Short mmCIF file of C-alpha atoms in Angstrom, two decimals:
data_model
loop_
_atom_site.label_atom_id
_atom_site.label_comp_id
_atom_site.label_asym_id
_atom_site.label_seq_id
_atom_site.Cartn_x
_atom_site.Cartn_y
_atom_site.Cartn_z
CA UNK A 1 36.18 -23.83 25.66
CA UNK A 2 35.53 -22.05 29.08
CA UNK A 3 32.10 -23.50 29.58
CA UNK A 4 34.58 -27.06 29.13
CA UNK A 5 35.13 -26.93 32.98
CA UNK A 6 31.71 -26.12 33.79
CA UNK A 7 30.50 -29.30 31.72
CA UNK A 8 32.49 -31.54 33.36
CA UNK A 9 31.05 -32.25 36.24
CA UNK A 10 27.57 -32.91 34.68
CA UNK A 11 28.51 -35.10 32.02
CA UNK A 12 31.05 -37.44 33.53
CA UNK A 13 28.78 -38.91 35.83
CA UNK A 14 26.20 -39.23 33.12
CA UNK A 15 28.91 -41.20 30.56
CA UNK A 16 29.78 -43.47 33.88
CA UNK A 17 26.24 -44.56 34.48
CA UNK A 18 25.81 -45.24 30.35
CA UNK A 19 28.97 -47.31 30.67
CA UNK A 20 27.74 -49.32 33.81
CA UNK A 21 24.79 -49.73 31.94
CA UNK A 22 26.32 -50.92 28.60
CA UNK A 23 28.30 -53.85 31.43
CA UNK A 24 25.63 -54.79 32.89
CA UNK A 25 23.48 -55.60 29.64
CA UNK A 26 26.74 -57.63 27.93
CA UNK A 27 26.66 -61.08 27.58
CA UNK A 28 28.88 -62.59 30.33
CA UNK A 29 32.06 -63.40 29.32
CA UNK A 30 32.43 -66.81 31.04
CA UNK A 31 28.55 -68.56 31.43
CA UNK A 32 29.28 -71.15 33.27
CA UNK A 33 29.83 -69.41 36.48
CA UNK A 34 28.07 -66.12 36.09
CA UNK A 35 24.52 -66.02 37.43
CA UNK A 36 21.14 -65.79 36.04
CA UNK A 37 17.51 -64.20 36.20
CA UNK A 38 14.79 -66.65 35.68
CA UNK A 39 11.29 -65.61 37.09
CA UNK A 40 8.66 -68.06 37.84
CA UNK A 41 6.88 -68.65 34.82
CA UNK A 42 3.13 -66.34 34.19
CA UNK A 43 1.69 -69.95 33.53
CA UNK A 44 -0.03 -71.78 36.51
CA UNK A 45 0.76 -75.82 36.45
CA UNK A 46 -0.54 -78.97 38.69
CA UNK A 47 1.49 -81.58 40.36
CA UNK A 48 0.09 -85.16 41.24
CA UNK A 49 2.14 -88.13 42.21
CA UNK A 50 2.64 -90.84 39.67
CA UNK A 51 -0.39 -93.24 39.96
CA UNK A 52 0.08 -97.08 41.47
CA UNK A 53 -1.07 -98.47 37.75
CA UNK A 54 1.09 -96.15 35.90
CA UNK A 55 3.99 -98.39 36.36
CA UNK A 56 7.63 -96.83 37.23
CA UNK A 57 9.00 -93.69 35.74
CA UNK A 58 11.91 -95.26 33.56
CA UNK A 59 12.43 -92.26 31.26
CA UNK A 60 12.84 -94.35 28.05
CA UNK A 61 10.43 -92.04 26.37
CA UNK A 62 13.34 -89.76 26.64
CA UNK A 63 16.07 -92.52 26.01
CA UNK A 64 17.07 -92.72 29.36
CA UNK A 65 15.98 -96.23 30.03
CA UNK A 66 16.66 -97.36 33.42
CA UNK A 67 19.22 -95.07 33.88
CA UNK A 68 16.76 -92.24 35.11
CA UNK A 69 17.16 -93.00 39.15
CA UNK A 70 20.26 -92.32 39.10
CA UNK A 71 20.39 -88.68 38.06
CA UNK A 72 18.42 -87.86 41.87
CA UNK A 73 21.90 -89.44 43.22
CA UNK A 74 23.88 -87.59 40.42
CA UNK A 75 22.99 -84.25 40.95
CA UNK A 76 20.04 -83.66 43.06
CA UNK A 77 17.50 -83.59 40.87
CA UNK A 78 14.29 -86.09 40.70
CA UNK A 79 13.04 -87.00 37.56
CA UNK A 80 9.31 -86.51 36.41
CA UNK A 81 7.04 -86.91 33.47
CA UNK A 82 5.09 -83.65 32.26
CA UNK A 83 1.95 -83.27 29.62
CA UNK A 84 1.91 -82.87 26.51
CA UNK A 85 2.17 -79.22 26.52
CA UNK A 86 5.14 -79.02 28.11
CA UNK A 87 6.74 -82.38 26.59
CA UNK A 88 6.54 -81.35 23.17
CA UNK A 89 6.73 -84.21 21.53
CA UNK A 90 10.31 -85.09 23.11
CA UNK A 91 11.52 -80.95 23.33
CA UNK A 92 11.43 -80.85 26.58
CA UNK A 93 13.30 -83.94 27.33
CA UNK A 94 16.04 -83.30 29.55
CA UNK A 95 14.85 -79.94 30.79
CA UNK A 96 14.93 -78.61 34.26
CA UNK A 97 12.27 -77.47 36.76
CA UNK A 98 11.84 -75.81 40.23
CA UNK A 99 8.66 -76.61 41.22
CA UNK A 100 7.15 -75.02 44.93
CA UNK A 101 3.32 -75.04 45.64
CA UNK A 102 1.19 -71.85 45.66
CA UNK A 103 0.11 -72.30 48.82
CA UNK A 104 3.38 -72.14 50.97
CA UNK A 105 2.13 -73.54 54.12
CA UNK A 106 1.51 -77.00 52.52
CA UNK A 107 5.29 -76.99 50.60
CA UNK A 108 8.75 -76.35 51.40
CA UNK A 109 10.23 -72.99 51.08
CA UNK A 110 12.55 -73.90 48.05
CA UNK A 111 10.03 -76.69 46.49
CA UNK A 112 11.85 -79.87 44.42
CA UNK A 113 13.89 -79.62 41.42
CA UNK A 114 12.72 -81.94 38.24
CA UNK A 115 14.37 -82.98 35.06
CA UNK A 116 12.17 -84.46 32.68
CA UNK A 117 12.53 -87.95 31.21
CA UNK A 118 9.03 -88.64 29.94
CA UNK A 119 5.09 -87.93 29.38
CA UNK A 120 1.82 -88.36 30.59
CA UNK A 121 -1.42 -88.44 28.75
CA UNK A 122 -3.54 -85.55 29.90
CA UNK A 123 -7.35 -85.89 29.26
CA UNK A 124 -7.76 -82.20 30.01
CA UNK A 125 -6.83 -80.11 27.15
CA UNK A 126 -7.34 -77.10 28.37
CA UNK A 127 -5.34 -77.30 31.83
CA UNK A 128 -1.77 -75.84 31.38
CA UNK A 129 0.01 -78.78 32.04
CA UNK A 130 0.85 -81.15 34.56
CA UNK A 131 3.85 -82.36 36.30
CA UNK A 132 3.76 -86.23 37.44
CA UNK A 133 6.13 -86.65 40.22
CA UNK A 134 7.43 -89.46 42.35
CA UNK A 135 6.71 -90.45 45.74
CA UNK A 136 9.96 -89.45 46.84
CA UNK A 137 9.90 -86.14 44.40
CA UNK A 138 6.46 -85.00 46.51
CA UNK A 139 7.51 -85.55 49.51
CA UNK A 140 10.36 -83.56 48.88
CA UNK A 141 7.91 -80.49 47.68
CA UNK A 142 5.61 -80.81 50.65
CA UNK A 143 6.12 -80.21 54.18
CA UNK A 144 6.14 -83.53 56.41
CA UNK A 145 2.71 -82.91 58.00
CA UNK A 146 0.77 -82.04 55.01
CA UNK A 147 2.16 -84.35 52.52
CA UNK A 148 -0.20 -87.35 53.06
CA UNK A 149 -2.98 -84.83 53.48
CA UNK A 150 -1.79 -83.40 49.40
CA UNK A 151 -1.00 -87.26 48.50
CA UNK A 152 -4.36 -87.70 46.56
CA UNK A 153 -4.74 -84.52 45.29
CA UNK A 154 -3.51 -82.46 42.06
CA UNK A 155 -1.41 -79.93 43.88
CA UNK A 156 -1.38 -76.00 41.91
CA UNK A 157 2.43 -74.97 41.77
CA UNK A 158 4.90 -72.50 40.35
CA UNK A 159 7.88 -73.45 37.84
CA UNK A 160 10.62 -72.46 36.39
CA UNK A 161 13.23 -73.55 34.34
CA UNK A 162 16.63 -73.65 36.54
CA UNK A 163 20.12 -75.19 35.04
CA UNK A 164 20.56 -79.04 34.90
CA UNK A 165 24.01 -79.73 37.25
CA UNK A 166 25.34 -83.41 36.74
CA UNK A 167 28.45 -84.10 38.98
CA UNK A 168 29.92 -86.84 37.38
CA UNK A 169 28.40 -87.43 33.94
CA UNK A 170 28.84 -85.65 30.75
CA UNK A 171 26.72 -84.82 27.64
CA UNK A 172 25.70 -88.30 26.22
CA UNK A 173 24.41 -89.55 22.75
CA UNK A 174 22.30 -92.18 22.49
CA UNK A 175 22.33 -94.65 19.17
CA UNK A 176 18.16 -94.67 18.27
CA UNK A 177 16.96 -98.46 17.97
CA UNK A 178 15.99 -97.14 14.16
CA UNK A 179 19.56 -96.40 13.51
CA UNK A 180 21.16 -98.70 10.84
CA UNK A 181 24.95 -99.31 9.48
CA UNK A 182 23.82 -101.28 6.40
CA UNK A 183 21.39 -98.34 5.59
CA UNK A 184 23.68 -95.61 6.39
CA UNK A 185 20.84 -94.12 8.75
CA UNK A 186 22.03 -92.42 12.14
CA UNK A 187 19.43 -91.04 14.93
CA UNK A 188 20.73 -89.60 18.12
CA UNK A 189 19.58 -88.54 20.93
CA UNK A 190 21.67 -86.56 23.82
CA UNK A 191 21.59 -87.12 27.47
CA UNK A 192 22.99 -85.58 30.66
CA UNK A 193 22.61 -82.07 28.49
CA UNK A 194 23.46 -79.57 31.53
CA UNK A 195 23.10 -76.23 31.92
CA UNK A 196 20.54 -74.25 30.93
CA UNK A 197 20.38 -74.76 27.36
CA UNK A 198 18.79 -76.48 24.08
CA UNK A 199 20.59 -77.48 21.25
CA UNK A 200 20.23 -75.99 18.06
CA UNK A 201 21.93 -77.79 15.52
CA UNK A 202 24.35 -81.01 15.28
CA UNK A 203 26.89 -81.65 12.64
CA UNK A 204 28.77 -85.04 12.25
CA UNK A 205 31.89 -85.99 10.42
CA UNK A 206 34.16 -89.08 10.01
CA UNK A 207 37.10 -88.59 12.56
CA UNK A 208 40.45 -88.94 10.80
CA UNK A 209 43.78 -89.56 12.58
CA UNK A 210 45.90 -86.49 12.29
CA UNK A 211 48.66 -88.16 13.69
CA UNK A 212 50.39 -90.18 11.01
CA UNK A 213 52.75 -88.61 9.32
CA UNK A 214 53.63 -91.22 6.74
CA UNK A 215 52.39 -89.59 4.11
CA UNK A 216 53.26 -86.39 2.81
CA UNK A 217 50.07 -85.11 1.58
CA UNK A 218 48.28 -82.68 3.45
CA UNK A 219 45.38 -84.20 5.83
CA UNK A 220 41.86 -83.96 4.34
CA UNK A 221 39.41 -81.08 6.11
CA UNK A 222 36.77 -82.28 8.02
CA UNK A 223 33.85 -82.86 6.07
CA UNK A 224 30.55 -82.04 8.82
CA UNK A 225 27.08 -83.20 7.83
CA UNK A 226 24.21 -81.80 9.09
CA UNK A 227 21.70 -83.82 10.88
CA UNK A 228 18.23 -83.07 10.74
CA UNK A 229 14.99 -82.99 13.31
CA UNK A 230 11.32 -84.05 12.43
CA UNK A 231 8.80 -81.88 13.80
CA UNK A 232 7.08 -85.08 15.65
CA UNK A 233 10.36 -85.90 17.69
CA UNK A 234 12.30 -83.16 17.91
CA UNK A 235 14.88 -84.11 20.33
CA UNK A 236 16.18 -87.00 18.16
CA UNK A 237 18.80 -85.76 15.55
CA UNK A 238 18.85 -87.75 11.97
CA UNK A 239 21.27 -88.61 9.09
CA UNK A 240 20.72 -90.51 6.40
CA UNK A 241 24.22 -90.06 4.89
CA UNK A 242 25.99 -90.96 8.07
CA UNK A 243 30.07 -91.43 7.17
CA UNK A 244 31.78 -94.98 7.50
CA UNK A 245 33.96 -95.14 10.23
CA UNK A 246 34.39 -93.35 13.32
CA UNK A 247 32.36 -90.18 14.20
CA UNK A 248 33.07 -86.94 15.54
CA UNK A 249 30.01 -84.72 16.80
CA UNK A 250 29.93 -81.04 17.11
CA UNK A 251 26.52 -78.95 18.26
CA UNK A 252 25.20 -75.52 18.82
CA UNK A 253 23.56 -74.66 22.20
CA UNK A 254 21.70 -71.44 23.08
CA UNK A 255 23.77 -69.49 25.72
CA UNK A 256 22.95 -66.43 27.13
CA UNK A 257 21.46 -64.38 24.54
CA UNK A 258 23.07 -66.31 21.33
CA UNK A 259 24.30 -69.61 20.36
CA UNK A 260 27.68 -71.56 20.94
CA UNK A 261 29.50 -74.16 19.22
CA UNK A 262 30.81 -77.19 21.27
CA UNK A 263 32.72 -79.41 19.33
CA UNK A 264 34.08 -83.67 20.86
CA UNK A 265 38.04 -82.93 20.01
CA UNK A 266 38.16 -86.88 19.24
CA UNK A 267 35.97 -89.76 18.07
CA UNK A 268 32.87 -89.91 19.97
CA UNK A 269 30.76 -92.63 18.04
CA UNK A 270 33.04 -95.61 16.99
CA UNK A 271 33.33 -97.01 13.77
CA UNK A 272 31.54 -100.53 15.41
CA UNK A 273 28.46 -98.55 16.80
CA UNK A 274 25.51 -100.44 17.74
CA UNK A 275 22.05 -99.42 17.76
CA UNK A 276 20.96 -98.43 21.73
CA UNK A 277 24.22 -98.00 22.52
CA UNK A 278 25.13 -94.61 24.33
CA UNK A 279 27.86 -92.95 24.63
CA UNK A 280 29.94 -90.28 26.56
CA UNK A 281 30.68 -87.36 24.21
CA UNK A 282 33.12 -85.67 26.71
CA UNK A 283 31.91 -82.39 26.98
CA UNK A 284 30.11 -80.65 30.00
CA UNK A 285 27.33 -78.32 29.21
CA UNK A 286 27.31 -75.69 31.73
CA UNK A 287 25.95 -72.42 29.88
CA UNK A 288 22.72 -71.14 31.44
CA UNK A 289 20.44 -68.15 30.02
CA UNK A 290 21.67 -64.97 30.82
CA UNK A 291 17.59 -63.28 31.11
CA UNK A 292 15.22 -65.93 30.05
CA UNK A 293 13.42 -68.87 30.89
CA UNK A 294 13.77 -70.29 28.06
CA UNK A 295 11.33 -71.53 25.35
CA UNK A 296 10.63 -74.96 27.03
CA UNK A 297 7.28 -73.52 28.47
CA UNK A 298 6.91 -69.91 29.45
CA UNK A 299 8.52 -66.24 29.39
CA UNK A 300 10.97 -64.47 31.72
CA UNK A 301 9.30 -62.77 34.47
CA UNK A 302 9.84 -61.23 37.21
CA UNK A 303 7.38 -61.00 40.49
CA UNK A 304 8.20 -58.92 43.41
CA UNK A 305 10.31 -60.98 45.85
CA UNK A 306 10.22 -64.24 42.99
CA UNK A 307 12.80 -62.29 41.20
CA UNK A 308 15.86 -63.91 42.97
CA UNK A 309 18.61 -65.48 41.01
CA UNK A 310 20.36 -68.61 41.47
CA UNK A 311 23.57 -70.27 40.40
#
């Protein structure tokens, strides 16, 4: 017990810096406003503006419809179309991107931030992918005197995957076209998903008033069913047992390093619901990864003075 004394002053510092360490590594407590790492992604990509006989960028490959244009207004971002790669068959719909050009003289310093509402066909198969941006989108990326000179040309850049911000809209679902009361079939697909996240499972139940009390038998539980993906469009989510009635809608997004259940605390899908229809789930998806860039295209890394984080 003498040598006690002696110890002390060696080992406390040493159990301080194991505790700062086990702090630092911890999930954050409260996502939504703690910050992130996301290094630019190892892969290299191309960006070209949309071509005068590709028609407009509508984003109804990713059920946005016409409603795409407004999310620049909404929250910044402009919308693109990427390649198959990075689309996924329908994955990546929604996603977020920084995108800044390799050679920094010919771009701005902080690039333009994407969200992805469709796909293009890419001839080259062996190219990493491509991102197919608006006229206003590339002028935003380039600088004002080089950005007719980069007009006609496929432009190399660096992404990254950065949280989707939405000021005034929440998580959506949209009622598939294929969707049918009479068969009992249900297909959704979810817009305005912010954050940094992708959802990992959805249940849906028949929502049952709680509040009347006229009779005395205890209310029924809430009976979820799972809806299902198919690998060739896997941002749709499918029933084929959907309930009568209306529908409540809880999900799992990725957060951080694990999942987390968001649940609609009232009907969300009413009893009358029509195929195309969309929406407004009333929830707000702000979670962002905590060390990752996420599986939409690449791997975390970090690259000398790249390494910055954002909110």
């Amino acid at each position: 017990m003498a040598a006690l004394p002696q110890l002390l002053p060696i080992l406390f510092p040493a159990a301080v810096s194991v505790l700062i360490l086990l702090l630092a590594s911890a999930p954050p407590a409260r996502a939504s406003s703690a910050t992130y790492r996301c290094g630019w992604c190892p892969r290299r990509s191309t960006v070209s503006i949309l071509p005068p006989g590709a028609g407009a960028l509508t984003g109804a490959a990713c059920g946005y419809g016409g409603q795409a244009a407004e999310m620049a207004v909404d929250g910044g971002f402009h919308i693109a179309a990427v390649s198959a790669g990075f689309f996924r068959g329908g994955q990546a719909c929604g996603a977020c991107y920084q995108l800044r050009c390799r050679g920094r003289s010919a771009c701005a310093k902080d690039g333009v931030k994407v969200v992805v509402v469709g796909e293009v066909a890419d001839t080259n198969k062996t190219a990493a992918g491509r991102f197919l941006l608006t006229k206003d989108a590339f002028a935003v990326m380039t600088t004002l005197d080089r950005g007719g000179e980069l007009a006609d040309a496929a432009v190399d850049v660096d992404f990254r995957r950065i949280p989707c911000v939405y000021k005034s809209k929440n998580l959506a679902v949209k009622v598939e076209e294929t969707s049918s009361r009479e068969r009992g079939y249900l297909a959704l697909r979810f817009l305005y998903q912010g954050g940094q996240t992708d959802i990992a499972a959805v249940e849906v139940a028949r929502a049952v008033n709680h509040t009347d009390t006229s009779n005395e038998a205890a209310p029924l539980p809430t009976l979820w069913q799972y809806m299902t993906q198919r690998e060739a469009s896997p941002s749709v989510w499918r029933t084929s047992r959907v309930p009568a009635g209306p529908l409540r809608l809880r999900l799992v997004v990725t957060a951080g390093s694990g999942g987390k259940w968001l649940r609609a605390d009232g009907a969300v899908v009413p009893a009358e619901w029509q195929p195309g229809a969309v929406y407004d789930t009333g929830l707000r998806v702000t979670d962002v990864a905590a060390s990752t860039c996420g599986g939409a295209s690449c791997s975390a890394t970090d690259e000398g003075d790249d390494a910055e984080q954002l909110r």
